[in-house]
CSV table of C-alpha atoms in Angstrom, one decimal:
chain,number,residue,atom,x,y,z
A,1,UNK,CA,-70.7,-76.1,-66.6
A,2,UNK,CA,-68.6,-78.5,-66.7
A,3,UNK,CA,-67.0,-76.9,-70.3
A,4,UNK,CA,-66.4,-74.2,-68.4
A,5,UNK,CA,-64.5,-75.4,-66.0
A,6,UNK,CA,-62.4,-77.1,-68.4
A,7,UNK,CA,-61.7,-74.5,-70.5
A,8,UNK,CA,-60.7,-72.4,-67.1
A,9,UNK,CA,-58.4,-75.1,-66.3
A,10,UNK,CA,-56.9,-75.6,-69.7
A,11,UNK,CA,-56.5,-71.3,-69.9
A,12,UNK,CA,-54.5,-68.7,-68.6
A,13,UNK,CA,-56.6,-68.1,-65.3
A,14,UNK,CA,-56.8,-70.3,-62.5
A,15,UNK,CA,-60.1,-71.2,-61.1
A,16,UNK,CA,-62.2,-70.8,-58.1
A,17,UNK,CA,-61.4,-73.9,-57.3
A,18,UNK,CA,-57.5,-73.5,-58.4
A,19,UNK,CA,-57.0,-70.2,-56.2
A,20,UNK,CA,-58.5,-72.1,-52.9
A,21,UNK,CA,-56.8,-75.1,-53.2
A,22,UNK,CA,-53.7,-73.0,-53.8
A,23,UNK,CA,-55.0,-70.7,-50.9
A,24,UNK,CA,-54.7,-74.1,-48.6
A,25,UNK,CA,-51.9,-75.4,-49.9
A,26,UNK,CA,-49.8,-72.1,-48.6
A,27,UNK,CA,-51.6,-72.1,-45.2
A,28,UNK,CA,-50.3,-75.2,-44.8
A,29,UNK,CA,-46.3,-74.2,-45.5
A,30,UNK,CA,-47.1,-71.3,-43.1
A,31,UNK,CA,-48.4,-73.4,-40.3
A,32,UNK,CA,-45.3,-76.4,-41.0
A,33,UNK,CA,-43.3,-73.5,-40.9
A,34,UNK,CA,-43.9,-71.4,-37.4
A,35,UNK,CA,-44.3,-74.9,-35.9
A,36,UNK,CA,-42.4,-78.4,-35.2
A,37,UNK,CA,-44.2,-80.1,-38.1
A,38,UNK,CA,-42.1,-78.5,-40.9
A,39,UNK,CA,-38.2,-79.4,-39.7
A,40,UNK,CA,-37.3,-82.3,-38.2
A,41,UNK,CA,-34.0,-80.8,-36.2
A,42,UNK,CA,-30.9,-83.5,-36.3
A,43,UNK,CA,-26.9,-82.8,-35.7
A,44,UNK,CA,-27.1,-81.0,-39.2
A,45,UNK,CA,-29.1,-79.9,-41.5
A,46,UNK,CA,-32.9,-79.8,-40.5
A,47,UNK,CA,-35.2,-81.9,-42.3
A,48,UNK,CA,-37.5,-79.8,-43.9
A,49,UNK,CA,-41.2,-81.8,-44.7
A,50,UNK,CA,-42.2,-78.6,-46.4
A,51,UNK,CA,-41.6,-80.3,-49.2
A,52,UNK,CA,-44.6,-82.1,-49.4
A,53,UNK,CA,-47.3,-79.2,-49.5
A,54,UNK,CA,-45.3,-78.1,-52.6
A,55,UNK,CA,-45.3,-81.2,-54.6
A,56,UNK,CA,-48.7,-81.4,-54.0
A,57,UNK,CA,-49.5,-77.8,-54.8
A,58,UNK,CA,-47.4,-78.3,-58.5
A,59,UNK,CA,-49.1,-82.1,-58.9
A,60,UNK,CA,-52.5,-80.9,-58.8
A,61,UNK,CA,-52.0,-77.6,-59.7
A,62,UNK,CA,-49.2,-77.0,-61.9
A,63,UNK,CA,-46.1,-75.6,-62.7
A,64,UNK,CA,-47.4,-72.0,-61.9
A,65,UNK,CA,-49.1,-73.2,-59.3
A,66,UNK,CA,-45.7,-75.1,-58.0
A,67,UNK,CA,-43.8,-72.1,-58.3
A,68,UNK,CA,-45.3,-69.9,-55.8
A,69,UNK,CA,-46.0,-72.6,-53.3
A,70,UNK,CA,-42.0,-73.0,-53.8
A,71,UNK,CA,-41.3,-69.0,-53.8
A,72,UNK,CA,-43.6,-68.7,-50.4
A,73,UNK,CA,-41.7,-72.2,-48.7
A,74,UNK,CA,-38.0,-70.2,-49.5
A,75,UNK,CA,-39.3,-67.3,-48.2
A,76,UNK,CA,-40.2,-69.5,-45.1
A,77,UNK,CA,-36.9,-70.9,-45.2
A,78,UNK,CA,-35.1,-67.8,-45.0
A,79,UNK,CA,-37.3,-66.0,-42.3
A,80,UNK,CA,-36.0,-69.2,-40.4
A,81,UNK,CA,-31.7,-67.6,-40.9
A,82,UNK,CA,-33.0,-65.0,-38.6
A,83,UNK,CA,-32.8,-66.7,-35.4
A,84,UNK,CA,-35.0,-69.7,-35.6
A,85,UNK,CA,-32.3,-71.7,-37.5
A,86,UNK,CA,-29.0,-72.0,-36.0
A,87,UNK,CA,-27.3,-73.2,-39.4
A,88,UNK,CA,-29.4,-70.7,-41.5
A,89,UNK,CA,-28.3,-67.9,-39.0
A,90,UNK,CA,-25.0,-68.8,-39.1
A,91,UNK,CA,-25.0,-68.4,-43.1
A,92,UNK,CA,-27.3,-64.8,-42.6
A,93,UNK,CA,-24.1,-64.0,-40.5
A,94,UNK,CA,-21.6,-64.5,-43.5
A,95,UNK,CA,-23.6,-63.1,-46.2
A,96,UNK,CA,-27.3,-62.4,-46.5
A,97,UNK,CA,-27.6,-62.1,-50.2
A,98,UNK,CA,-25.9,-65.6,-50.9
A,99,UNK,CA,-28.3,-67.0,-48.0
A,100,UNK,CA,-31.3,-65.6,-49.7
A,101,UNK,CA,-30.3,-67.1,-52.8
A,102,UNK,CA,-29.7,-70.7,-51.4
A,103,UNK,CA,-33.3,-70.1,-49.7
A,104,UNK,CA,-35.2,-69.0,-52.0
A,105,UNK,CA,-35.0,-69.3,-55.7
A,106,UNK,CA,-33.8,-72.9,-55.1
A,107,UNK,CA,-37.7,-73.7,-53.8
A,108,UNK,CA,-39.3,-71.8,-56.0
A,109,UNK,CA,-37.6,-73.8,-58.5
A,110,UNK,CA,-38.4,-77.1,-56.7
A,111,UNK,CA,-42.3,-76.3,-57.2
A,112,UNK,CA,-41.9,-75.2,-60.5
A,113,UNK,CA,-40.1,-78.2,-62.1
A,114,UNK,CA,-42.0,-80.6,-60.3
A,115,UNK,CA,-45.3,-79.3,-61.7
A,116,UNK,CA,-43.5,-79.5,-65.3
A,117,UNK,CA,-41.6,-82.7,-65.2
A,118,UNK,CA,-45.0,-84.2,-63.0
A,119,UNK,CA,-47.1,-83.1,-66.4
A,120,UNK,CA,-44.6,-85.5,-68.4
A,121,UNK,CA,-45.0,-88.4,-66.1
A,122,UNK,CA,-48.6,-88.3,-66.0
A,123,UNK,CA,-48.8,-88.5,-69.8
A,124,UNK,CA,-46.4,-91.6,-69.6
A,125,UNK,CA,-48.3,-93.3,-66.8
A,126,UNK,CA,-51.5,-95.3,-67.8
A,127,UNK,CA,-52.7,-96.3,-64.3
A,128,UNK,CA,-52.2,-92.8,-63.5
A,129,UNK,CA,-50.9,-93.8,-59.7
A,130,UNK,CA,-47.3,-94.2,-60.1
A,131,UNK,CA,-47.0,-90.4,-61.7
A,132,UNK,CA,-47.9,-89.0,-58.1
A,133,UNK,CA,-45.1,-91.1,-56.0
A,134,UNK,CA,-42.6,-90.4,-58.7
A,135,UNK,CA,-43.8,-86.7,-58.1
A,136,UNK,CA,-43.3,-86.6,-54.7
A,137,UNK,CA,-39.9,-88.1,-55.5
A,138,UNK,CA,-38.3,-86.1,-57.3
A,139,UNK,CA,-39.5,-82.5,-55.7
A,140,UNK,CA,-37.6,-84.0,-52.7
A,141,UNK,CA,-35.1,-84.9,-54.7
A,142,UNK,CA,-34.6,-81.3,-56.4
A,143,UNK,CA,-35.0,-79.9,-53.2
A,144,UNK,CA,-31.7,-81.3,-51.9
A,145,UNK,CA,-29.9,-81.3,-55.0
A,146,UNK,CA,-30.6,-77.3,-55.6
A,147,UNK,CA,-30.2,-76.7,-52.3
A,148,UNK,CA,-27.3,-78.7,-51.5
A,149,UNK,CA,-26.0,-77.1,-54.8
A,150,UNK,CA,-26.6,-73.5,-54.3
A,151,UNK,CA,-25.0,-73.9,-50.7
A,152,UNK,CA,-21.5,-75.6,-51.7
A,153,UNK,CA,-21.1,-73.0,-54.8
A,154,UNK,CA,-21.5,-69.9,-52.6
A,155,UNK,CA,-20.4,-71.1,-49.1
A,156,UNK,CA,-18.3,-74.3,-49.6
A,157,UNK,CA,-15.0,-71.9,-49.0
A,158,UNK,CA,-16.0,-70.2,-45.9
A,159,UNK,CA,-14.9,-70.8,-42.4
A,160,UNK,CA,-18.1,-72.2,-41.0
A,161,UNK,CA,-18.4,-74.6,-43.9
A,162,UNK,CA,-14.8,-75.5,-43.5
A,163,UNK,CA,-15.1,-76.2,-40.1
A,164,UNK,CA,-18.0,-78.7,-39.9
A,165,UNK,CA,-16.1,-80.3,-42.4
A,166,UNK,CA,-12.6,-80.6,-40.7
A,167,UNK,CA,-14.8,-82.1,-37.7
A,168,UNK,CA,-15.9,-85.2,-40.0
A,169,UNK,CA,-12.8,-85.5,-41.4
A,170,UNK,CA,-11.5,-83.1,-44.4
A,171,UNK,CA,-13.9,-85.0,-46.9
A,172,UNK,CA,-13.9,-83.9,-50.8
A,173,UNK,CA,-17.0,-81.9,-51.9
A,174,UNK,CA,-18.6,-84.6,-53.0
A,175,UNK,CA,-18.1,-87.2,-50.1
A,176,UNK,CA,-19.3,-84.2,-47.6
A,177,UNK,CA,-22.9,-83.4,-49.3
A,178,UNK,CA,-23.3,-87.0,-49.5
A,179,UNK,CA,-22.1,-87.5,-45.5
A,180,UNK,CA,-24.0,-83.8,-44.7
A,181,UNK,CA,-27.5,-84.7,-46.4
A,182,UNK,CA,-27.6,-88.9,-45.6
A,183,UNK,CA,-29.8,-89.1,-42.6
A,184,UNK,CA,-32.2,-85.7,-44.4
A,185,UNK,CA,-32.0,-87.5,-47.6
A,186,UNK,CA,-33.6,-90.9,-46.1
A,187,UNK,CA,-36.4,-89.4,-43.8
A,188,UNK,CA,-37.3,-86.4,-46.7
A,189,UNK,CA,-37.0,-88.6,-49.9
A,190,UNK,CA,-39.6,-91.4,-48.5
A,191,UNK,CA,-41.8,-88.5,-46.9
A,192,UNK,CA,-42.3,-86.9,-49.8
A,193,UNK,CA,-42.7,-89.7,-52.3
A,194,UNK,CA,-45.2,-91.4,-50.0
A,195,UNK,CA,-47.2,-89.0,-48.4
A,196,UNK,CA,-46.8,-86.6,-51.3
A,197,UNK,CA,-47.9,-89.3,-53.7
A,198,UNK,CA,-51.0,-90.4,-51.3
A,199,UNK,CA,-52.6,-87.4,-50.6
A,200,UNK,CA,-52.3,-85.6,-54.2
A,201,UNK,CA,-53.6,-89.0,-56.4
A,202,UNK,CA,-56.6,-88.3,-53.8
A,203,UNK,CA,-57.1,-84.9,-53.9
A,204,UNK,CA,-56.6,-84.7,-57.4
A,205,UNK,CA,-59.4,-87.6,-57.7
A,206,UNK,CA,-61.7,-85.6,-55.3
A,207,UNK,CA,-61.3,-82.3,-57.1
A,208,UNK,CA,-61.7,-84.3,-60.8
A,209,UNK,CA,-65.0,-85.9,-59.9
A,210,UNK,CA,-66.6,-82.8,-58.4
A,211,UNK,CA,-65.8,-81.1,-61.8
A,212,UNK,CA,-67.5,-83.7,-63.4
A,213,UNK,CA,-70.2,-83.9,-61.6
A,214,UNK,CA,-70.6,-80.0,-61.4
């Protein structure tokens, strides 16, 4: 039995156990979503904690696994343009496409290279603690810089964008992400690390030792 699982884990199909914890892992982003625990709203972007079912999803799970917990939070993301988001709205208003683009394939990126850089870490890390925090780290981290990215290539020239700017000043590119994400970055970068690292070195341990002992 416990060959089996092994071998399942180590192969091309995911588990039983794989496809639940997967199956929980999206309820979750779907309940953050339609309710105040997934944004924190503040003068400008929201502060999206939906980070942290993803990097937990691609810790435990893996890049695959990372990649459509990241696919179905974008998806999240952008059924927020449509009236539940007045920034996301605003960009639906200017172009749809582009907005889908900064929405989307930016998370689903997020999850996936999480669960691929996390697999390096963990090799690395011999108390295998640190691996998870660092984990939560830098999905936060991608999270902003893809999405931060993605939204100053395609709407950096617009009116909207231009205006927000001209009301803190006329900043350089560079000076406004940094201005525009500050007060996300230091309530979604310690979220994630933290409570991200926490809750997958535990899982992960609870879903190792009933495989064992299976």
């Amino acid at each position: 039995m416990n060959g089996q699982a092994v071998a399942v884990k180590g192969g091309s199909r995911l588990s039983a156990k794989d496809l639940t914890t997967t199956g929980m892992m999206i309820a979750i982003i779907l309940l953050m979503s339609f309710t105040p625990l997934g944004y924190l709203r503040t003068a400008g972007l929201e502060v999206s904690l939906i980070t942290i079912p993803v990097a937990i999803g691609a810790m435990i799970l893996g890049p695959r696994a990372g990649l459509l917990l990241g696919t179905v939070f974008g998806l999240t993301s952008f059924y927020q343009c449509f009236g539940m988001s007045p920034f996301g709205a605003a960009l639906l208003g200017i172009n749809p496409l582009l907005t889908f683009i900064v929405c989307v394939p930016t998370r689903a990126l997020v999850g996936w290279l999480t669960g691929l850089i996390f697999k390096v870490i963990e090799k690395m890390d011999r108390s295998k603690a640190g691996c998870y925090f660092i984990g939560g780290f830098i999905a936060a981290l991608l999270n902003t810089l893809f999405f931060m990215g993605a939204l100053m290539l395609f709407f950096w020239n617009t009116y909207y964008i231009q205006s927000i700017n001209a009301s803190i000043g006329n900043l350089s590119i560079f000076t406004f992400v940094i201005a525009f994400v500050g007060v996300n970055g230091l309530l979604e970068l310690p979220a994630t690390c933290i409570v991200g690292g926490a809750v997958s070195k535990t899982l992960k341990k609870v879903l190792y030792k009933k495989i064992r002992s299976n």
